[in-house]
C-alpha positions as MATLAB code, in Angstrom:
seq = 'MTLLSTAIPGHRQASRFNPFEWRRRWLTIDSNDAVIAWAQTLPGQTVLHVVLLATLLLIPILRTSHVALMTVALGLCWAFPHRRLLVLTVTGLTYFLLRPFKMGPHYDYFEQVAAPLIPLLPAALISVPFGVLFLVFAVAMVRNQDRKLLVFASNRPLLFMFLIGCGLAAATLLLPREHGLFAPVWIALAYLTSSFFFLGYVLLDNRSKTKVPVHAQLGFMRPFWAGFAPPMKGPAFILKAEAKSDADLAVSRLKGVKLAVWALILFLVWEWVFNRLIHAQWAFPRLDDLIAASAAGAQAPLAMRWGAVAVEFMAMVIYMGAAIHALVAVVRVAGFCIPRGMVRPLSSRTIAEFWGRYLFYFKEILVDFFFYPTFRRYFKNHPRLRMAFATFAAAFVGNVLFDFMHTIPSVAFEGSERYLNGLISYCVYAGVLTAGIIWSQLAQSAPRKEDGFVRYSLLPRAQVILFFALLQVIDDSSATVLIGDRLSYLTGLFGVSI';
ca = [
      30.761   15.795   19.243;
      27.888   16.280   16.906;
      26.813   19.292   15.050;
      23.676   19.107   17.047;
      25.417   18.502   20.432;
      27.505   21.740   19.782;
      24.445   23.587   18.391;
      22.274   22.996   21.631;
      23.321   24.068   25.104;
      23.383   22.077   28.176;
      23.774   19.048   26.084;
      24.562   16.221   28.294;
      26.478   12.795   27.070;
      23.989   11.019   29.251;
      21.308   12.153   27.294;
      22.410   10.415   23.947;
      20.327    7.379   24.371;
      17.096    8.976   25.966;
      14.585    9.496   23.270;
      12.508   11.880   25.333;
      15.305   14.348   25.480;
      15.855   14.152   22.036;
      12.175   14.897   21.320;
      12.264   17.703   23.798;
      15.571   18.972   21.976;
      13.989   18.455   18.389;
      10.647   20.331   19.566;
      12.109   23.472   20.999;
      14.881   24.171   18.144;
      13.364   27.054   16.695;
      13.264   28.507   20.471;
      17.167   27.643   21.115;
      19.126   30.547   20.414;
      22.405   28.669   19.664;
      20.243   26.737   16.859;
      18.820   29.965   16.011;
      22.117   31.461   15.588;
      23.289   28.576   13.662;
      20.281   28.746   11.135;
      21.579   32.019   10.415;
      24.927   30.702    9.118;
      25.339   29.682    5.397;
      25.609   25.981    6.386;
      22.516   26.059    8.399;
      20.754   27.537    5.804;
      22.045   24.762    3.339;
      20.731   22.091    5.712;
      17.493   23.401    6.247;
      16.870   23.621    2.679;
      18.314   20.394    1.994;
      16.501   18.566    4.500;
      13.006   20.169    3.448;
      13.473   19.407   -0.068;
      14.688   15.665    0.874;
      11.645   15.188    2.994;
       9.254   16.591   -0.254;
      10.918   14.093   -2.596;
      10.036   11.356   -0.011;
       6.159   12.524    0.568;
       5.222   11.372   -3.263;
       1.896   13.508   -2.781;
       3.288   16.439   -4.607;
       3.898   16.001   -8.321;
       7.766   16.077   -9.281;
       7.445   19.170  -11.392;
       5.513   21.262   -8.410;
       8.366   20.206   -6.198;
      11.107   21.393   -8.909;
       8.969   24.688   -9.009;
       9.333   24.746   -5.357;
      12.793   24.071   -5.211;
      13.274   27.009   -7.733;
      11.344   29.576   -5.755;
      12.814   28.601   -2.410;
      16.461   28.962   -3.701;
      15.494   32.370   -5.115;
      14.107   33.244   -1.754;
      17.084   31.994   -0.016;
      19.370   34.134   -2.706;
      16.845   37.373   -2.498;
      15.752   37.414    1.064;
      14.747   40.758    0.791;
      12.752   40.435   -2.615;
      10.700   37.489   -1.293;
       7.700   39.617   -2.567;
       9.194   39.837   -6.298;
       9.898   36.435   -6.241;
       6.439   35.216   -5.052;
       5.236   37.594   -8.037;
       7.149   35.952  -10.916;
       7.122   32.370   -9.672;
       3.488   32.942   -9.420;
       2.583   34.228  -12.471;
       4.645   31.685  -14.087;
       2.934   29.081  -12.295;
      -0.499   30.448  -13.118;
       0.306   30.846  -17.041;
       1.814   27.048  -17.333;
      -0.490   25.385  -14.941;
      -3.941   27.275  -14.384;
      -5.781   24.487  -13.843;
      -6.549   22.372  -10.260;
      -7.967   19.258  -12.134;
      -5.910   16.608  -14.197;
      -8.414   15.883  -16.712;
      -9.013   19.980  -17.429;
      -5.628   20.002  -19.279;
      -6.657   17.272  -21.850;
      -9.917   19.179  -22.482;
      -8.188   22.383  -22.585;
      -5.866   21.013  -25.146;
      -8.792   19.781  -27.540;
     -10.451   22.769  -27.625;
      -7.818   25.330  -27.311;
      -4.683   23.667  -29.966;
      -7.329   24.473  -32.898;
      -7.135   28.074  -32.042;
      -3.305   28.682  -31.970;
      -1.968   25.946  -33.884;
       1.284   27.294  -34.209;
       2.255   27.242  -30.196;
       3.771   24.211  -28.663;
       1.202   22.092  -26.716;
       3.012   23.385  -23.469;
       2.743   26.814  -23.973;
      -1.186   27.074  -25.132;
      -2.291   28.354  -21.687;
       0.053   31.145  -21.677;
      -2.239   33.636  -23.972;
      -5.603   32.927  -22.400;
      -3.719   33.256  -18.858;
      -2.471   36.617  -19.807;
      -6.314   37.258  -21.113;
      -7.383   36.173  -17.797;
      -4.918   38.216  -15.905;
      -6.289   41.187  -17.789;
      -9.831   40.230  -16.304;
      -8.401   40.158  -13.014;
      -6.627   43.406  -13.072;
      -9.895   44.999  -14.602;
     -11.905   43.655  -11.438;
      -9.092   45.117   -8.828;
      -9.070   48.320  -10.730;
     -13.161   48.158  -10.589;
     -12.812   48.039   -6.903;
     -11.004   51.325   -6.576;
     -12.910   53.116   -9.305;
     -16.244   51.577   -9.189;
     -16.906   51.730  -13.004;
     -19.382   48.974  -11.937;
     -20.856   49.297   -8.791;
     -22.328   45.704   -8.297;
     -18.946   44.090   -9.135;
     -17.349   46.497   -6.845;
     -19.731   45.772   -3.998;
     -19.883   42.133   -4.648;
     -16.919   40.435   -6.615;
     -17.367   36.938   -5.950;
     -21.350   36.949   -6.368;
     -20.370   38.850   -9.827;
     -17.755   36.052  -10.695;
     -20.356   33.344   -9.757;
     -22.986   34.977  -11.965;
     -20.466   35.038  -14.737;
     -19.619   31.484  -13.942;
     -23.055   30.136  -13.927;
     -23.831   31.865  -17.506;
     -20.595   30.061  -19.189;
     -21.455   26.829  -17.459;
     -24.713   27.165  -19.044;
     -23.617   28.089  -22.451;
     -21.130   25.234  -22.307;
     -24.021   22.869  -21.734;
     -26.093   24.540  -24.536;
     -23.614   25.017  -27.291;
     -22.393   22.103  -29.208;
     -18.937   21.079  -28.960;
     -18.494   21.768  -32.703;
     -20.060   25.329  -32.222;
     -17.337   28.527  -32.908;
     -18.287   29.659  -29.308;
     -17.625   26.548  -27.698;
     -14.214   26.993  -27.182;
     -13.645   30.521  -25.707;
     -16.786   29.707  -23.622;
     -15.397   26.718  -22.144;
     -11.968   28.270  -21.760;
     -13.097   31.257  -19.852;
     -15.073   28.550  -17.786;
     -11.832   26.561  -16.602;
      -9.710   29.775  -16.022;
     -12.382   31.121  -13.848;
     -13.596   28.446  -11.573;
      -9.806   27.232  -10.754;
      -9.016   30.646  -10.086;
     -12.614   31.739   -8.255;
     -11.067   31.738   -4.916;
      -7.633   32.914   -5.467;
      -8.820   35.586   -7.460;
     -11.241   36.292   -4.454;
      -8.652   36.574   -2.012;
      -6.729   39.284   -4.078;
     -10.161   41.418   -4.074;
     -10.849   41.033   -0.591;
      -7.218   41.882    0.300;
      -7.469   44.795   -1.958;
      -9.866   46.746    0.103;
      -7.408   46.272    3.122;
      -5.010   49.097    4.397;
      -2.050   47.165    3.706;
      -2.737   46.155   -0.081;
       0.398   45.439   -2.409;
       0.767   46.797   -5.842;
      -1.476   44.983   -8.321;
       1.117   43.332  -10.237;
       2.524   41.885   -6.910;
      -1.342   40.999   -6.172;
      -1.413   38.676   -9.420;
       1.671   36.341   -7.984;
      -0.986   35.361   -5.721;
      -3.533   33.984   -8.438;
      -1.439   30.739   -8.202;
       1.602   30.996   -5.324;
       4.189   28.272   -6.414;
       3.163   26.413   -3.262;
      -0.611   26.189   -4.485;
      -1.311   22.954   -5.906;
      -4.259   20.651   -4.727;
      -4.554   22.646   -1.536;
      -7.328   25.424   -1.054;
      -5.814   29.061   -1.099;
      -4.053   29.888    2.238;
      -5.478   32.909    2.470;
      -4.457   36.182    0.290;
      -1.548   38.366    0.054;
      -2.518   40.598    3.240;
      -2.313   37.343    5.356;
       0.813   35.923    3.796;
       3.040   39.139    4.061;
       2.134   39.867    7.363;
       3.645   36.649    8.390;
       6.722   37.809    6.813;
      10.194   37.025    8.864;
      11.134   40.997    9.378;
      14.775   40.060   10.652;
      17.447   37.267   10.047;
      16.340   35.604   13.350;
      12.704   35.698   12.551;
      13.811   33.969    9.084;
      16.088   31.504   11.002;
      12.950   30.660   13.331;
      10.804   30.408   10.119;
      12.772   28.153    8.746;
      13.205   26.173   11.548;
       9.602   25.672   12.211;
       9.372   24.865    8.511;
      11.733   22.065    8.610;
      10.323   20.507   11.736;
       6.623   20.451   10.062;
       7.991   18.913    7.159;
       9.617   16.133    9.333;
       6.502   15.674   10.985;
       4.662   15.520    7.750;
       7.123   12.704    6.620;
       6.589   10.896    9.717;
       2.755   10.912    9.090;
       3.216    9.830    5.321;
       5.513    6.881    6.361;
       2.804    5.888    8.990;
       0.111    5.856    6.649;
       1.662    4.220    3.633;
       3.542    1.420    5.945;
       0.576    0.798    8.488;
      -2.435    1.729    6.401;
      -1.451    0.845    3.116;
       1.345   -1.860    3.185;
       0.370   -3.724    6.578;
      -3.661   -3.408    7.061;
      -4.561   -3.257    3.669;
      -1.905   -5.133    1.674;
      -0.286   -7.770    3.902;
      -3.459   -8.286    6.370;
      -5.819   -7.756    3.193;
      -8.458   -5.820    5.526;
     -10.821   -4.114    3.071;
     -10.910   -0.518    2.376;
     -14.490    1.277    3.185;
     -15.374    2.219   -0.177;
     -14.836   -1.619   -1.063;
     -17.078   -2.509    1.583;
     -19.728    0.092    0.792;
     -19.740   -1.147   -2.903;
     -19.636   -4.965   -1.851;
     -22.675   -4.071    0.533;
     -24.582   -2.264   -2.082;
     -24.026   -5.674   -4.170;
     -25.621   -7.569   -1.713;
     -22.282   -9.154   -0.309;
     -22.534   -7.936    3.472;
     -19.376   -8.027    5.515;
     -19.242   -8.887    9.207;
     -20.518   -6.173   11.305;
     -17.469   -6.094   13.247;
     -15.510   -5.446   10.126;
     -17.843   -2.842    8.929;
     -17.133   -0.921   11.937;
     -13.209   -1.522   11.845;
     -12.996   -0.121    8.171;
     -14.959    3.139    9.603;
     -12.017    3.364   11.981;
      -9.540    2.439    9.919;
     -10.422    5.071    6.875;
     -10.773    7.825    9.514;
      -7.522    7.533   10.874;
      -5.842    7.075    7.673;
      -7.611    9.922    6.099;
      -6.713   12.288    9.070;
      -3.185   10.921    8.667;
      -2.922   11.606    5.237;
      -4.517   14.855    5.152;
      -2.047   16.142    7.984;
       1.196   15.190    6.022;
      -0.308   16.860    2.710;
      -0.999   20.378    4.415;
       2.075   20.187    6.650;
       4.320   19.737    3.587;
       2.994   22.708    2.186;
       2.846   25.026    5.140;
       6.342   23.783    5.559;
       7.218   25.148    2.175;
       5.719   28.628    2.807;
       7.731   28.830    6.418;
      10.951   27.818    4.871;
      10.170   30.535    1.997;
      10.214   32.872    4.919;
       6.576   33.379    5.921;
       5.703   31.941    9.183;
       2.130   31.124    8.668;
       0.053   28.767   11.040;
      -0.209   25.164   10.651;
      -3.015   23.914    8.502;
      -4.262   21.304   10.960;
      -3.772   21.158   14.530;
      -4.495   18.349   16.762;
      -7.696   17.720   15.386;
      -8.461   14.446   17.606;
      -8.141   16.650   20.784;
     -11.237   18.678   19.750;
     -13.960   18.566   22.428;
     -16.806   19.725   20.064;
     -18.074   19.668   16.333;
     -17.287   22.938   15.513;
     -13.787   22.612   17.170;
     -12.815   19.740   14.984;
     -14.124   21.385   11.621;
     -11.752   24.702   12.749;
      -8.697   22.325   13.450;
      -8.930   19.814   10.802;
      -8.376   21.705    7.233;
      -7.732   25.448    8.690;
      -7.241   27.179    5.645;
     -10.566   25.192    4.071;
     -12.312   26.580    7.010;
     -10.972   30.190    6.572;
     -12.031   30.085    2.891;
     -15.862   29.358    3.966;
     -15.608   31.875    6.942;
     -13.914   34.816    4.773;
     -16.131   34.169    1.703;
     -19.407   33.006    3.287;
     -19.543   32.931    6.964;
     -18.591   36.635    7.943;
     -20.476   38.345    4.747;
     -23.708   36.812    6.055;
     -22.989   37.148    9.625;
     -22.767   40.683    8.642;
     -25.892   41.003    6.557;
     -28.878   39.010    7.698;
     -30.780   38.231   11.048;
     -29.015   41.129   13.254;
     -31.845   40.912   15.973;
     -31.638   37.235   16.005;
     -28.537   36.264   17.478;
     -29.149   32.435   17.481;
     -30.565   32.500   14.291;
     -27.885   34.939   12.795;
     -25.216   32.494   13.800;
     -26.877   29.438   12.255;
     -27.756   31.114    9.092;
     -24.109   32.308    8.616;
     -23.047   28.777    9.503;
     -25.077   27.253    6.862;
     -24.000   29.840    4.438;
     -20.294   28.941    4.878;
     -20.814   24.834    6.098;
     -23.315   24.025    3.707;
     -23.381   26.454    0.527;
     -19.554   27.354    0.619;
     -18.632   23.966    1.095;
     -20.759   22.463   -1.664;
     -19.774   25.285   -4.049;
     -16.041   24.975   -3.430;
     -16.065   20.965   -4.031;
     -17.852   21.398   -7.146;
     -17.132   24.678   -8.739;
     -13.386   23.108   -9.804;
     -15.630   20.143  -11.891;
     -18.000   22.245  -13.512;
     -16.296   22.406  -16.772;
     -15.849   18.475  -16.772;
     -19.635   18.653  -17.390;
     -19.719   19.634  -20.930;
     -17.368   16.295  -21.874;
     -18.668   14.190  -19.411;
     -22.406   14.435  -19.111;
     -24.121   15.900  -16.283;
     -25.463   12.130  -14.752;
     -22.242   11.392  -12.219;
     -22.144   15.026  -11.879;
     -25.789   15.426  -10.539;
     -25.261   12.307   -8.431;
     -22.194   13.483   -6.791;
     -23.746   16.721   -6.239;
     -26.715   14.945   -4.674;
     -24.454   12.951   -2.541;
     -22.400   15.740   -1.216;
     -25.092   17.805   -0.294;
     -26.454   15.107    2.220;
     -22.760   14.740    3.798;
     -22.844   18.983    3.812;
     -26.226   18.770    5.065;
     -25.225   16.283    8.199;
     -22.252   18.090    8.617;
     -23.903   21.512    8.949;
     -26.409   20.596   11.355;
     -23.910   19.044   13.478;
     -22.126   22.350   13.413;
     -25.020   24.528   14.335;
     -26.030   22.157   17.095;
     -22.319   22.245   18.490;
     -22.548   25.887   18.188;
     -25.998   26.090   19.803;
     -26.981   23.559   21.819;
     -23.926   21.630   23.185;
     -22.564   22.982   26.392;
     -18.727   23.283   26.446;
     -17.195   20.594   28.466;
     -15.848   21.768   31.919;
     -12.489   20.396   33.951;
     -14.717   20.288   36.918;
     -16.661   17.324   35.517;
     -13.827   15.390   35.639;
     -11.365   13.492   33.291;
     -13.947   11.359   31.695;
     -16.727   14.077   30.967;
     -14.285   16.456   30.450;
     -11.717   15.038   28.062;
     -12.464   11.437   27.238;
     -16.393   11.505   26.107;
     -16.221   14.730   24.264;
     -13.685   13.923   22.298;
     -14.867   10.438   21.457;
     -18.440   11.744   20.637;
     -16.682   14.163   18.012;
     -14.318   11.402   16.317;
     -17.449    9.079   16.055;
     -19.487   11.864   14.341;
     -16.688   12.221   11.838;
     -15.940    9.039   11.336;
     -19.365    8.106   10.671;
     -19.688   11.134    8.599;
     -17.104    9.837    6.103;
     -19.064    7.084    4.855;
     -21.294    9.576    2.978;
     -18.713   12.163    2.453;
     -18.236   11.342   -1.329;
     -18.699   13.453   -4.370;
     -17.587   10.940   -7.241;
     -20.810    9.310   -7.003;
     -18.886    5.867   -7.698;
     -20.882    4.931   -5.121;
     -24.640    6.130   -5.240;
     -25.916    8.109   -1.685;
     -28.724    5.434   -1.109;
     -26.182    2.896   -0.857;
     -23.883    4.977    1.397;
     -26.494    5.796    3.627;
     -27.671    2.117    3.767;
     -24.035    1.029    4.948;
     -24.283    3.966    7.571;
     -27.720    2.652    9.116;
     -26.340   -0.655    8.715;
     -23.961   -0.153   11.461;
     -26.647    0.274   13.789;
     -28.879   -2.751   12.742;
     -31.312   -0.790   10.905;
     -31.932   -1.772    6.986;
     -33.544    0.840    4.482;
];
């Protein structure tokens, strides 16, 4: 008899080779009393942590060093379950001090400008003193919200930091790299842009009734699970999801392991079906390669161009699902049962619904920092205009700002031409996305079950998938292919040349 058969009541020998029965049992492990009890035992906890770490190592989306940090943090959360907040604080501050930036090239630029300022420190520790200085700035921002020494910074902290960032960015462009002020200005810009939304959530949650002490808030400047992903909201949200009992903790860990296994399945589908089979063995071209070839005058057959759009869209959804599920799984196993970051996006019946289901935490950033503040302030007597303008602030302004904020420090080293081309390209994408969401909110009628299967389930979902599949053609901020060439490819799918 297997461990699973003894842990799950009602296991029957006849169901051993029934995949549907095994699937049902697997999907319900977090609601099975016997499994929950087993997950509270030392062997059960050990198995769950080992399975999670094994899946993370098999999903090479995350850096090995990042997985190592997660392993240490998860081990501490396991060993000290009643000190999880302290673990988050210590590991978060350590992560922030050692790996403060989100963009890989920024570490090379940082070493170039910072090493001469502190020549005695090893390269791996150069970021520590500058990180401490930025933490002093963060504490000052938090304290100012209570004391209101700077009223504008207290009332509009995000706008205040944005204006500081604009000033720093302008200075890095105007000052020659040899100037004595360039290094400190660039370093300040790099820290501010990399931590903008993490600090933003700390400041936002500092106004809540359940705020945590300042030193604990600083651990959320770079939580140990943070990497390439946007912040998964702030301290109040994370701590609200904290397990309150041993049973809650067991359920959270089971949900995390389930999600990690699903992330591994998605990654393997992406790797073996799309990368190795479709693109490698069958030599089916990638979408960006076809767009570049089309721009060079080598037009592929229409069926191949449409096929590339479909393949790229499905591959993107699967890859992003694997990545975000892996990170959420880590948070859950640590003892914080937060919602999934992606929930069945292909089942969406409206554009607005897909946008919320596809990347939940990215959507939450735009809603928390752009949609709600705009919705509360403007056009209160014009409901439809109020909704449209708030959506524009989130889906366009916030979207563009989030995408390009992290890359701004690179401009001083790489020049502005590629950056501006990428900005123009992404603005076109964000504009089309915003128009689609506003139309979905204000003009698109919600499908009804009475309309029948085709009009309720099939057509609305097909329309949403088609919209976002086509939208990905112009979803690019790298400027490797200019927006004009992308638009030409897009219109060419319908037989229109521009």
